[in-house]
């Protein structure tokens, strides 16, 4: 018969098992906590990575949007400036000596010469300001026409006697100048059977604008209208092509007079003595067609322009300072009652408008 368990031993075994059970509970709680924290960390890490990815994507998106918006804004600004900003083919008046100081810095012989020439204009000729003219191959024509319109100068006497709009057809049908179809409109280089229609529109525009400006007596109103007209490149170029044609017409008229042994101005004798301009066709092909495209007006062309418009074109050639060619007139022997306009040039290629 088994001996009865001792109460003492039973209590000892219970005390030895109690710490083991408590340790298992702590371990289980620690493990659960660790797993929970690990799960939370993974979730937090995933959320952070997702948030970072979203943030990076958002930054890239807004960066691209910013670049695109900036590009479009720049395009629209440029478009609006081109549409509403004036062309500035003839700029506002600026002080003559300030312009000289800005353009001619340094101590080279040419720089010193130009500064002295500008001082001569300021002190001796009483030119206080200058209008800069857009530098292209039309600038001589632009400088002359701007002053004719702004001063309200009237038509040449011969234009008052003829309808200049009909001159293109007159050259063709009355004088047999079918070579006029080779006329070139500056950089457009347009030739063909429709050249008469294009020339007629250009000459008609010149007649309309000239009549309008001549009828305005208020100087400031003419100036405002000039600023508007000389801000429209399309209209400007049509006017310059009309002036070129007027020059060609006068050359043709004088050439016909020369063939009938009539006395002609000396400048035309010089023109026809050159191999490249011995007749109106060669003058057009070798000289006039290039004006506005690859070159501007030469000195002989300035004589013809002044003669055709019946204006005395006085030019201050600054690079000729201290010589007899510093101040020249086109033509050299204008009629006494012809109005006078003035230009200044630093190189005989580009012209500006002096303001007295």
PDB file of C-alpha atoms in Angstrom, residues 32-330:
ATOM      1  CA  UNK A  32       2.869  39.265 -28.839  1.00  0.00           C
ATOM      2  CA  UNK A  33       4.068  42.781 -28.154  1.00  0.00           C
ATOM      3  CA  UNK A  34       7.072  42.279 -30.416  1.00  0.00           C
ATOM      4  CA  UNK A  35       4.914  40.910 -33.198  1.00  0.00           C
ATOM      5  CA  UNK A  36       2.476  43.787 -32.781  1.00  0.00           C
ATOM      6  CA  UNK A  37       5.266  46.306 -32.858  1.00  0.00           C
ATOM      7  CA  UNK A  38       6.797  44.603 -35.889  1.00  0.00           C
ATOM      8  CA  UNK A  39       3.438  44.684 -37.633  1.00  0.00           C
ATOM      9  CA  UNK A  40       2.929  48.300 -36.708  1.00  0.00           C
ATOM     10  CA  UNK A  41       6.464  49.121 -37.903  1.00  0.00           C
ATOM     11  CA  UNK A  42       5.941  47.364 -41.197  1.00  0.00           C
ATOM     12  CA  UNK A  43       2.657  49.192 -41.645  1.00  0.00           C
ATOM     13  CA  UNK A  44       4.243  52.493 -40.659  1.00  0.00           C
ATOM     14  CA  UNK A  45       7.212  51.818 -42.936  1.00  0.00           C
ATOM     15  CA  UNK A  46       4.895  50.965 -45.808  1.00  0.00           C
ATOM     16  CA  UNK A  47       2.843  54.073 -45.156  1.00  0.00           C
ATOM     17  CA  UNK A  48       5.980  56.237 -44.998  1.00  0.00           C
ATOM     18  CA  UNK A  49       7.304  54.713 -48.235  1.00  0.00           C
ATOM     19  CA  UNK A  50       3.948  55.270 -49.869  1.00  0.00           C
ATOM     20  CA  UNK A  51       3.848  58.838 -48.600  1.00  0.00           C
ATOM     21  CA  UNK A  52       7.417  59.458 -49.830  1.00  0.00           C
ATOM     22  CA  UNK A  53       6.607  57.962 -53.216  1.00  0.00           C
ATOM     23  CA  UNK A  54       3.485  60.107 -53.449  1.00  0.00           C
ATOM     24  CA  UNK A  55       5.455  63.167 -52.394  1.00  0.00           C
ATOM     25  CA  UNK A  56       8.171  62.490 -54.993  1.00  0.00           C
ATOM     26  CA  UNK A  57       5.537  61.948 -57.665  1.00  0.00           C
ATOM     27  CA  UNK A  58       3.763  65.139 -56.614  1.00  0.00           C
ATOM     28  CA  UNK A  59       7.032  67.099 -56.701  1.00  0.00           C
ATOM     29  CA  UNK A  60       7.854  65.744 -60.166  1.00  0.00           C
ATOM     30  CA  UNK A  61       4.343  66.527 -61.372  1.00  0.00           C
ATOM     31  CA  UNK A  62       4.356  70.059 -60.036  1.00  0.00           C
ATOM     32  CA  UNK A  63       7.873  70.601 -61.365  1.00  0.00           C
ATOM     33  CA  UNK A  64       6.752  69.561 -64.841  1.00  0.00           C
ATOM     34  CA  UNK A  65       3.616  71.647 -64.449  1.00  0.00           C
ATOM     35  CA  UNK A  66       5.758  74.614 -63.426  1.00  0.00           C
ATOM     36  CA  UNK A  67       8.060  74.191 -66.415  1.00  0.00           C
ATOM     37  CA  UNK A  68       5.125  73.762 -68.777  1.00  0.00           C
ATOM     38  CA  UNK A  69       3.293  76.731 -67.283  1.00  0.00           C
ATOM     39  CA  UNK A  70       6.443  78.839 -67.479  1.00  0.00           C
ATOM     40  CA  UNK A  71       6.938  77.891 -71.117  1.00  0.00           C
ATOM     41  CA  UNK A  72       3.349  78.664 -72.012  1.00  0.00           C
ATOM     42  CA  UNK A  73       3.444  81.909 -70.042  1.00  0.00           C
ATOM     43  CA  UNK A  74       6.624  82.949 -71.836  1.00  0.00           C
ATOM     44  CA  UNK A  75       5.012  82.112 -75.194  1.00  0.00           C
ATOM     45  CA  UNK A  76       1.892  84.130 -74.401  1.00  0.00           C
ATOM     46  CA  UNK A  77       3.931  87.072 -73.162  1.00  0.00           C
ATOM     47  CA  UNK A  78       5.947  87.016 -76.377  1.00  0.00           C
ATOM     48  CA  UNK A  79       2.780  86.708 -78.443  1.00  0.00           C
ATOM     49  CA  UNK A  80       1.103  89.614 -76.684  1.00  0.00           C
ATOM     50  CA  UNK A  81       4.247  91.712 -76.988  1.00  0.00           C
ATOM     51  CA  UNK A  82       4.454  90.988 -80.719  1.00  0.00           C
ATOM     52  CA  UNK A  83       0.774  91.737 -81.125  1.00  0.00           C
ATOM     53  CA  UNK A  84       0.460  94.887 -79.057  1.00  0.00           C
ATOM     54  CA  UNK A  85       3.977  96.254 -78.714  1.00  0.00           C
ATOM     55  CA  UNK A  86       4.982  98.746 -81.349  1.00  0.00           C
ATOM     56  CA  UNK A  87       7.568  97.723 -83.865  1.00  0.00           C
ATOM     57  CA  UNK A  88       9.778 100.678 -82.953  1.00  0.00           C
ATOM     58  CA  UNK A  89      11.133 100.996 -86.479  1.00  0.00           C
ATOM     59  CA  UNK A  90      11.641 104.697 -85.635  1.00  0.00           C
ATOM     60  CA  UNK A  91      12.330 105.129 -81.936  1.00  0.00           C
ATOM     61  CA  UNK A  92      11.553 108.079 -79.705  1.00  0.00           C
ATOM     62  CA  UNK A  93      13.929 111.011 -79.402  1.00  0.00           C
ATOM     63  CA  UNK A  94      16.984 110.567 -77.166  1.00  0.00           C
ATOM     64  CA  UNK A  95      19.608 113.108 -76.177  1.00  0.00           C
ATOM     65  CA  UNK A  96      22.310 113.258 -78.858  1.00  0.00           C
ATOM     66  CA  UNK A  97      25.365 113.395 -76.600  1.00  0.00           C
ATOM     67  CA  UNK A  98      23.985 110.702 -74.292  1.00  0.00           C
ATOM     68  CA  UNK A  99      23.462 108.455 -77.308  1.00  0.00           C
ATOM     69  CA  UNK A 100      27.016 109.165 -78.443  1.00  0.00           C
ATOM     70  CA  UNK A 101      28.461 108.371 -75.009  1.00  0.00           C
ATOM     71  CA  UNK A 102      26.580 105.076 -74.926  1.00  0.00           C
ATOM     72  CA  UNK A 103      27.514 103.981 -78.440  1.00  0.00           C
ATOM     73  CA  UNK A 104      31.107 105.215 -78.691  1.00  0.00           C
ATOM     74  CA  UNK A 105      33.173 104.217 -75.690  1.00  0.00           C
ATOM     75  CA  UNK A 106      36.898 103.717 -75.583  1.00  0.00           C
ATOM     76  CA  UNK A 107      39.890 105.618 -76.902  1.00  0.00           C
ATOM     77  CA  UNK A 108      40.422 104.250 -80.407  1.00  0.00           C
ATOM     78  CA  UNK A 109      40.986 106.782 -83.213  1.00  0.00           C
ATOM     79  CA  UNK A 110      37.576 106.017 -84.742  1.00  0.00           C
ATOM     80  CA  UNK A 111      35.828 106.387 -81.381  1.00  0.00           C
ATOM     81  CA  UNK A 112      37.442 109.759 -80.764  1.00  0.00           C
ATOM     82  CA  UNK A 113      36.512 110.887 -84.297  1.00  0.00           C
ATOM     83  CA  UNK A 114      32.874 109.927 -83.834  1.00  0.00           C
ATOM     84  CA  UNK A 115      32.636 111.704 -80.487  1.00  0.00           C
ATOM     85  CA  UNK A 116      34.018 114.882 -82.031  1.00  0.00           C
ATOM     86  CA  UNK A 117      31.557 114.562 -84.923  1.00  0.00           C
ATOM     87  CA  UNK A 118      28.609 114.268 -82.532  1.00  0.00           C
ATOM     88  CA  UNK A 119      29.846 117.264 -80.546  1.00  0.00           C
ATOM     89  CA  UNK A 120      30.031 119.201 -83.824  1.00  0.00           C
ATOM     90  CA  UNK A 121      26.390 118.351 -84.536  1.00  0.00           C
ATOM     91  CA  UNK A 122      25.353 119.405 -81.041  1.00  0.00           C
ATOM     92  CA  UNK A 123      27.199 122.712 -80.751  1.00  0.00           C
ATOM     93  CA  UNK A 124      27.469 123.979 -84.312  1.00  0.00           C
ATOM     94  CA  UNK A 125      24.412 122.533 -86.042  1.00  0.00           C
ATOM     95  CA  UNK A 126      22.166 122.723 -82.948  1.00  0.00           C
ATOM     96  CA  UNK A 127      21.061 119.087 -83.176  1.00  0.00           C
ATOM     97  CA  UNK A 128      19.945 118.188 -79.661  1.00  0.00           C
ATOM     98  CA  UNK A 129      18.345 114.759 -80.101  1.00  0.00           C
ATOM     99  CA  UNK A 130      18.365 111.781 -82.418  1.00  0.00           C
ATOM    100  CA  UNK A 131      15.785 109.199 -83.449  1.00  0.00           C
ATOM    101  CA  UNK A 132      17.268 105.753 -83.946  1.00  0.00           C
ATOM    102  CA  UNK A 133      15.987 103.989 -87.043  1.00  0.00           C
ATOM    103  CA  UNK A 134      15.657 100.224 -87.362  1.00  0.00           C
ATOM    104  CA  UNK A 135      18.776  98.779 -88.957  1.00  0.00           C
ATOM    105  CA  UNK A 136      17.793  96.919 -92.078  1.00  0.00           C
ATOM    106  CA  UNK A 137      18.112  97.419 -95.817  1.00  0.00           C
ATOM    107  CA  UNK A 138      15.120  99.760 -95.902  1.00  0.00           C
ATOM    108  CA  UNK A 139      16.372 102.232 -93.292  1.00  0.00           C
ATOM    109  CA  UNK A 140      17.316 105.017 -95.730  1.00  0.00           C
ATOM    110  CA  UNK A 141      13.844 104.894 -97.290  1.00  0.00           C
ATOM    111  CA  UNK A 142      12.294 104.686 -93.812  1.00  0.00           C
ATOM    112  CA  UNK A 143      14.236 107.711 -92.551  1.00  0.00           C
ATOM    113  CA  UNK A 144      13.217 109.841 -95.539  1.00  0.00           C
ATOM    114  CA  UNK A 145       9.559 108.824 -95.630  1.00  0.00           C
ATOM    115  CA  UNK A 146       9.134 109.250 -91.867  1.00  0.00           C
ATOM    116  CA  UNK A 147      10.251 112.867 -92.112  1.00  0.00           C
ATOM    117  CA  UNK A 148       8.115 113.582 -95.172  1.00  0.00           C
ATOM    118  CA  UNK A 149       5.035 112.362 -93.319  1.00  0.00           C
ATOM    119  CA  UNK A 150       5.893 113.855 -89.914  1.00  0.00           C
ATOM    120  CA  UNK A 151       6.605 117.270 -91.469  1.00  0.00           C
ATOM    121  CA  UNK A 152       3.517 117.152 -93.685  1.00  0.00           C
ATOM    122  CA  UNK A 153       5.523 117.730 -96.869  1.00  0.00           C
ATOM    123  CA  UNK A 154       3.319 117.855 -99.948  1.00  0.00           C
ATOM    124  CA  UNK A 155       3.473 115.761-103.110  1.00  0.00           C
ATOM    125  CA  UNK A 156       6.177 116.483-105.699  1.00  0.00           C
ATOM    126  CA  UNK A 157       4.911 118.720-108.477  1.00  0.00           C
ATOM    127  CA  UNK A 158       4.977 115.958-111.066  1.00  0.00           C
ATOM    128  CA  UNK A 159       2.834 113.698-108.841  1.00  0.00           C
ATOM    129  CA  UNK A 160       0.162 116.392-108.693  1.00  0.00           C
ATOM    130  CA  UNK A 161      -0.133 116.239-112.465  1.00  0.00           C
ATOM    131  CA  UNK A 162      -0.331 112.444-112.790  1.00  0.00           C
ATOM    132  CA  UNK A 163      -2.238 109.646-111.130  1.00  0.00           C
ATOM    133  CA  UNK A 164       0.678 107.667-109.739  1.00  0.00           C
ATOM    134  CA  UNK A 165      -1.556 104.632-109.157  1.00  0.00           C
ATOM    135  CA  UNK A 166      -1.658 104.112-112.938  1.00  0.00           C
ATOM    136  CA  UNK A 167       2.109 104.354-113.419  1.00  0.00           C
ATOM    137  CA  UNK A 168       2.792 100.575-113.423  1.00  0.00           C
ATOM    138  CA  UNK A 169       0.377 100.040-116.325  1.00  0.00           C
ATOM    139  CA  UNK A 170       1.710 103.159-118.044  1.00  0.00           C
ATOM    140  CA  UNK A 171       5.215 101.732-118.119  1.00  0.00           C
ATOM    141  CA  UNK A 172       3.921  98.524-119.643  1.00  0.00           C
ATOM    142  CA  UNK A 173       1.370  99.695-122.190  1.00  0.00           C
ATOM    143  CA  UNK A 174       2.623 103.180-123.134  1.00  0.00           C
ATOM    144  CA  UNK A 175       6.371 102.609-123.012  1.00  0.00           C
ATOM    145  CA  UNK A 176       6.536  98.867-123.648  1.00  0.00           C
ATOM    146  CA  UNK A 177       8.476  98.059-120.473  1.00  0.00           C
ATOM    147  CA  UNK A 178       7.394  94.435-120.194  1.00  0.00           C
ATOM    148  CA  UNK A 179      10.632  93.759-118.308  1.00  0.00           C
ATOM    149  CA  UNK A 180       8.910  95.296-115.277  1.00  0.00           C
ATOM    150  CA  UNK A 181       7.585  91.794-114.572  1.00  0.00           C
ATOM    151  CA  UNK A 182      11.070  91.018-113.227  1.00  0.00           C
ATOM    152  CA  UNK A 183      10.658  93.589-110.471  1.00  0.00           C
ATOM    153  CA  UNK A 184      11.547  92.127-107.059  1.00  0.00           C
ATOM    154  CA  UNK A 185       9.831  93.126-103.808  1.00  0.00           C
ATOM    155  CA  UNK A 186      12.855  93.124-101.515  1.00  0.00           C
ATOM    156  CA  UNK A 187      13.313  89.843 -99.622  1.00  0.00           C
ATOM    157  CA  UNK A 188      10.082  88.491-101.129  1.00  0.00           C
ATOM    158  CA  UNK A 189      11.731  88.235-104.571  1.00  0.00           C
ATOM    159  CA  UNK A 190       8.303  88.115-106.203  1.00  0.00           C
ATOM    160  CA  UNK A 191       8.140  88.205-109.989  1.00  0.00           C
ATOM    161  CA  UNK A 192       5.422  87.276-112.436  1.00  0.00           C
ATOM    162  CA  UNK A 193       2.387  88.528-114.284  1.00  0.00           C
ATOM    163  CA  UNK A 194       0.757  89.818-111.086  1.00  0.00           C
ATOM    164  CA  UNK A 195       3.612  92.219-110.376  1.00  0.00           C
ATOM    165  CA  UNK A 196       1.541  95.091-111.758  1.00  0.00           C
ATOM    166  CA  UNK A 197      -1.291  94.399-109.336  1.00  0.00           C
ATOM    167  CA  UNK A 198       1.116  94.283-106.384  1.00  0.00           C
ATOM    168  CA  UNK A 199       2.858  97.466-107.472  1.00  0.00           C
ATOM    169  CA  UNK A 200      -0.463  99.212-107.973  1.00  0.00           C
ATOM    170  CA  UNK A 201      -1.527  98.365-104.406  1.00  0.00           C
ATOM    171  CA  UNK A 202       1.786  99.620-103.014  1.00  0.00           C
ATOM    172  CA  UNK A 203       1.612 102.894-104.944  1.00  0.00           C
ATOM    173  CA  UNK A 204      -2.040 103.355-104.022  1.00  0.00           C
ATOM    174  CA  UNK A 205      -1.173 102.945-100.336  1.00  0.00           C
ATOM    175  CA  UNK A 206       1.605 105.517-100.675  1.00  0.00           C
ATOM    176  CA  UNK A 207      -0.762 107.995-102.336  1.00  0.00           C
ATOM    177  CA  UNK A 208      -3.450 107.464 -99.681  1.00  0.00           C
ATOM    178  CA  UNK A 209      -1.093 107.816 -96.727  1.00  0.00           C
ATOM    179  CA  UNK A 210       0.724 110.802 -98.194  1.00  0.00           C
ATOM    180  CA  UNK A 211      -2.556 112.593 -98.897  1.00  0.00           C
ATOM    181  CA  UNK A 212      -3.757 111.936 -95.351  1.00  0.00           C
ATOM    182  CA  UNK A 213      -0.589 113.190 -93.670  1.00  0.00           C
ATOM    183  CA  UNK A 214      -0.390 116.236 -95.905  1.00  0.00           C
ATOM    184  CA  UNK A 215      -3.932 117.193 -94.931  1.00  0.00           C
ATOM    185  CA  UNK A 216      -3.170 117.266 -91.191  1.00  0.00           C
ATOM    186  CA  UNK A 217      -1.979 120.616 -89.889  1.00  0.00           C
ATOM    187  CA  UNK A 218      -1.403 119.609 -86.257  1.00  0.00           C
ATOM    188  CA  UNK A 219       2.223 118.552 -85.785  1.00  0.00           C
ATOM    189  CA  UNK A 220       1.547 116.393 -82.730  1.00  0.00           C
ATOM    190  CA  UNK A 221      -1.269 114.533 -84.472  1.00  0.00           C
ATOM    191  CA  UNK A 222       1.009 113.782 -87.425  1.00  0.00           C
ATOM    192  CA  UNK A 223       3.622 112.497 -84.983  1.00  0.00           C
ATOM    193  CA  UNK A 224       1.098 110.204 -83.314  1.00  0.00           C
ATOM    194  CA  UNK A 225      -0.035 108.876 -86.695  1.00  0.00           C
ATOM    195  CA  UNK A 226       3.582 108.297 -87.707  1.00  0.00           C
ATOM    196  CA  UNK A 227       4.167 106.245 -84.570  1.00  0.00           C
ATOM    197  CA  UNK A 228       1.205 104.073 -85.507  1.00  0.00           C
ATOM    198  CA  UNK A 229       2.055 103.705 -89.183  1.00  0.00           C
ATOM    199  CA  UNK A 230       5.742 102.978 -88.618  1.00  0.00           C
ATOM    200  CA  UNK A 231       4.832 100.244 -86.157  1.00  0.00           C
ATOM    201  CA  UNK A 232       3.131  98.157 -88.851  1.00  0.00           C
ATOM    202  CA  UNK A 233       5.828  96.238 -90.720  1.00  0.00           C
ATOM    203  CA  UNK A 234       3.523  95.046 -93.516  1.00  0.00           C
ATOM    204  CA  UNK A 235       2.325  98.546 -94.382  1.00  0.00           C
ATOM    205  CA  UNK A 236       5.845  99.921 -94.049  1.00  0.00           C
ATOM    206  CA  UNK A 237       7.329  97.532 -96.588  1.00  0.00           C
ATOM    207  CA  UNK A 238       4.584  98.285 -99.089  1.00  0.00           C
ATOM    208  CA  UNK A 239       5.389 101.982 -98.797  1.00  0.00           C
ATOM    209  CA  UNK A 240       9.105 101.362 -99.328  1.00  0.00           C
ATOM    210  CA  UNK A 241       8.433  99.231-102.395  1.00  0.00           C
ATOM    211  CA  UNK A 242       6.263 102.064-103.722  1.00  0.00           C
ATOM    212  CA  UNK A 243       9.186 104.466-103.254  1.00  0.00           C
ATOM    213  CA  UNK A 244      11.478 102.079-105.103  1.00  0.00           C
ATOM    214  CA  UNK A 245       9.030 101.955-107.987  1.00  0.00           C
ATOM    215  CA  UNK A 246       8.751 105.769-108.035  1.00  0.00           C
ATOM    216  CA  UNK A 247      12.539 105.888-108.399  1.00  0.00           C
ATOM    217  CA  UNK A 248      12.405 103.354-111.231  1.00  0.00           C
ATOM    218  CA  UNK A 249       9.685 105.337-112.975  1.00  0.00           C
ATOM    219  CA  UNK A 250      11.757 108.516-112.842  1.00  0.00           C
ATOM    220  CA  UNK A 251      14.819 106.704-114.167  1.00  0.00           C
ATOM    221  CA  UNK A 252      12.716 105.393-117.064  1.00  0.00           C
ATOM    222  CA  UNK A 253      11.261 108.840-117.799  1.00  0.00           C
ATOM    223  CA  UNK A 254      14.694 110.498-117.851  1.00  0.00           C
ATOM    224  CA  UNK A 255      16.107 107.688-119.990  1.00  0.00           C
ATOM    225  CA  UNK A 256      13.394 108.310-122.571  1.00  0.00           C
ATOM    226  CA  UNK A 257      14.259 112.010-122.527  1.00  0.00           C
ATOM    227  CA  UNK A 258      17.926 111.202-123.032  1.00  0.00           C
ATOM    228  CA  UNK A 259      17.103 109.107-126.104  1.00  0.00           C
ATOM    229  CA  UNK A 260      15.373 112.124-127.652  1.00  0.00           C
ATOM    230  CA  UNK A 261      18.499 114.269-127.021  1.00  0.00           C
ATOM    231  CA  UNK A 262      16.886 116.340-124.291  1.00  0.00           C
ATOM    232  CA  UNK A 263      18.987 117.836-121.493  1.00  0.00           C
ATOM    233  CA  UNK A 264      18.914 115.647-118.401  1.00  0.00           C
ATOM    234  CA  UNK A 265      20.239 116.249-114.846  1.00  0.00           C
ATOM    235  CA  UNK A 266      23.914 115.439-114.362  1.00  0.00           C
ATOM    236  CA  UNK A 267      23.188 112.771-111.755  1.00  0.00           C
ATOM    237  CA  UNK A 268      21.341 110.698-114.359  1.00  0.00           C
ATOM    238  CA  UNK A 269      24.210 111.053-116.821  1.00  0.00           C
ATOM    239  CA  UNK A 270      26.408 109.570-114.105  1.00  0.00           C
ATOM    240  CA  UNK A 271      23.889 106.802-113.508  1.00  0.00           C
ATOM    241  CA  UNK A 272      23.642 105.786-117.168  1.00  0.00           C
ATOM    242  CA  UNK A 273      27.411 105.932-117.613  1.00  0.00           C
ATOM    243  CA  UNK A 274      27.856 102.903-115.352  1.00  0.00           C
ATOM    244  CA  UNK A 275      27.852  99.472-116.970  1.00  0.00           C
ATOM    245  CA  UNK A 276      25.567  98.120-114.257  1.00  0.00           C
ATOM    246  CA  UNK A 277      22.926 100.826-114.795  1.00  0.00           C
ATOM    247  CA  UNK A 278      23.222 101.828-118.433  1.00  0.00           C
ATOM    248  CA  UNK A 279      19.438 101.638-118.857  1.00  0.00           C
ATOM    249  CA  UNK A 280      16.368 101.259-116.605  1.00  0.00           C
ATOM    250  CA  UNK A 281      16.339  97.467-116.887  1.00  0.00           C
ATOM    251  CA  UNK A 282      19.959  97.068-115.774  1.00  0.00           C
ATOM    252  CA  UNK A 283      19.388  99.620-112.995  1.00  0.00           C
ATOM    253  CA  UNK A 284      16.433  97.578-111.741  1.00  0.00           C
ATOM    254  CA  UNK A 285      18.115  94.184-112.029  1.00  0.00           C
ATOM    255  CA  UNK A 286      21.551  95.136-110.672  1.00  0.00           C
ATOM    256  CA  UNK A 287      20.626  97.695-108.029  1.00  0.00           C
ATOM    257  CA  UNK A 288      17.007  98.375-107.214  1.00  0.00           C
ATOM    258  CA  UNK A 289      15.861  94.767-106.834  1.00  0.00           C
ATOM    259  CA  UNK A 290      18.448  94.229-104.093  1.00  0.00           C
ATOM    260  CA  UNK A 291      17.270  97.180-102.003  1.00  0.00           C
ATOM    261  CA  UNK A 292      15.432  95.851 -98.959  1.00  0.00           C
ATOM    262  CA  UNK A 293      16.925  92.400 -99.459  1.00  0.00           C
ATOM    263  CA  UNK A 294      20.717  92.291 -99.514  1.00  0.00           C
ATOM    264  CA  UNK A 295      21.625  95.974 -99.532  1.00  0.00           C
ATOM    265  CA  UNK A 296      20.320  99.475 -98.939  1.00  0.00           C
ATOM    266  CA  UNK A 297      20.521 102.618-101.031  1.00  0.00           C
ATOM    267  CA  UNK A 298      23.851 103.677-102.488  1.00  0.00           C
ATOM    268  CA  UNK A 299      24.823 107.334-102.794  1.00  0.00           C
ATOM    269  CA  UNK A 300      23.647 107.533-106.408  1.00  0.00           C
ATOM    270  CA  UNK A 301      20.331 106.044-105.275  1.00  0.00           C
ATOM    271  CA  UNK A 302      20.002 108.772-102.658  1.00  0.00           C
ATOM    272  CA  UNK A 303      20.362 111.356-105.450  1.00  0.00           C
ATOM    273  CA  UNK A 304      17.590 109.661-107.418  1.00  0.00           C
ATOM    274  CA  UNK A 305      15.364 109.418-104.337  1.00  0.00           C
ATOM    275  CA  UNK A 306      15.715 113.115-103.573  1.00  0.00           C
ATOM    276  CA  UNK A 307      15.090 114.026-107.214  1.00  0.00           C
ATOM    277  CA  UNK A 308      12.030 111.754-107.458  1.00  0.00           C
ATOM    278  CA  UNK A 309      10.423 113.108-104.267  1.00  0.00           C
ATOM    279  CA  UNK A 310      11.582 116.676-104.847  1.00  0.00           C
ATOM    280  CA  UNK A 311      13.189 116.991-101.440  1.00  0.00           C
ATOM    281  CA  UNK A 312      16.664 118.103-100.470  1.00  0.00           C
ATOM    282  CA  UNK A 313      18.183 115.293 -98.409  1.00  0.00           C
ATOM    283  CA  UNK A 314      20.962 116.667 -96.229  1.00  0.00           C
ATOM    284  CA  UNK A 315      23.150 113.929 -94.748  1.00  0.00           C
ATOM    285  CA  UNK A 316      25.735 114.358 -91.996  1.00  0.00           C
ATOM    286  CA  UNK A 317      28.351 111.658 -92.664  1.00  0.00           C
ATOM    287  CA  UNK A 318      29.988 111.414 -89.263  1.00  0.00           C
ATOM    288  CA  UNK A 319      32.806 109.139 -90.381  1.00  0.00           C
ATOM    289  CA  UNK A 320      33.860 111.931 -92.781  1.00  0.00           C
ATOM    290  CA  UNK A 321      34.263 114.491 -89.991  1.00  0.00           C
ATOM    291  CA  UNK A 322      36.837 117.205 -90.728  1.00  0.00           C
ATOM    292  CA  UNK A 323      36.498 116.694 -94.476  1.00  0.00           C
ATOM    293  CA  UNK A 324      34.474 118.350 -97.234  1.00  0.00           C
ATOM    294  CA  UNK A 325      32.248 115.268 -97.403  1.00  0.00           C
ATOM    295  CA  UNK A 326      31.053 115.616 -93.805  1.00  0.00           C
ATOM    296  CA  UNK A 327      27.869 117.371 -94.939  1.00  0.00           C
ATOM    297  CA  UNK A 328      26.391 116.439 -98.327  1.00  0.00           C
ATOM    298  CA  UNK A 329      23.082 117.009-100.103  1.00  0.00           C
ATOM    299  CA  UNK A 330      21.124 114.703-102.415  1.00  0.00           C
TER     300      UNK A 330
END
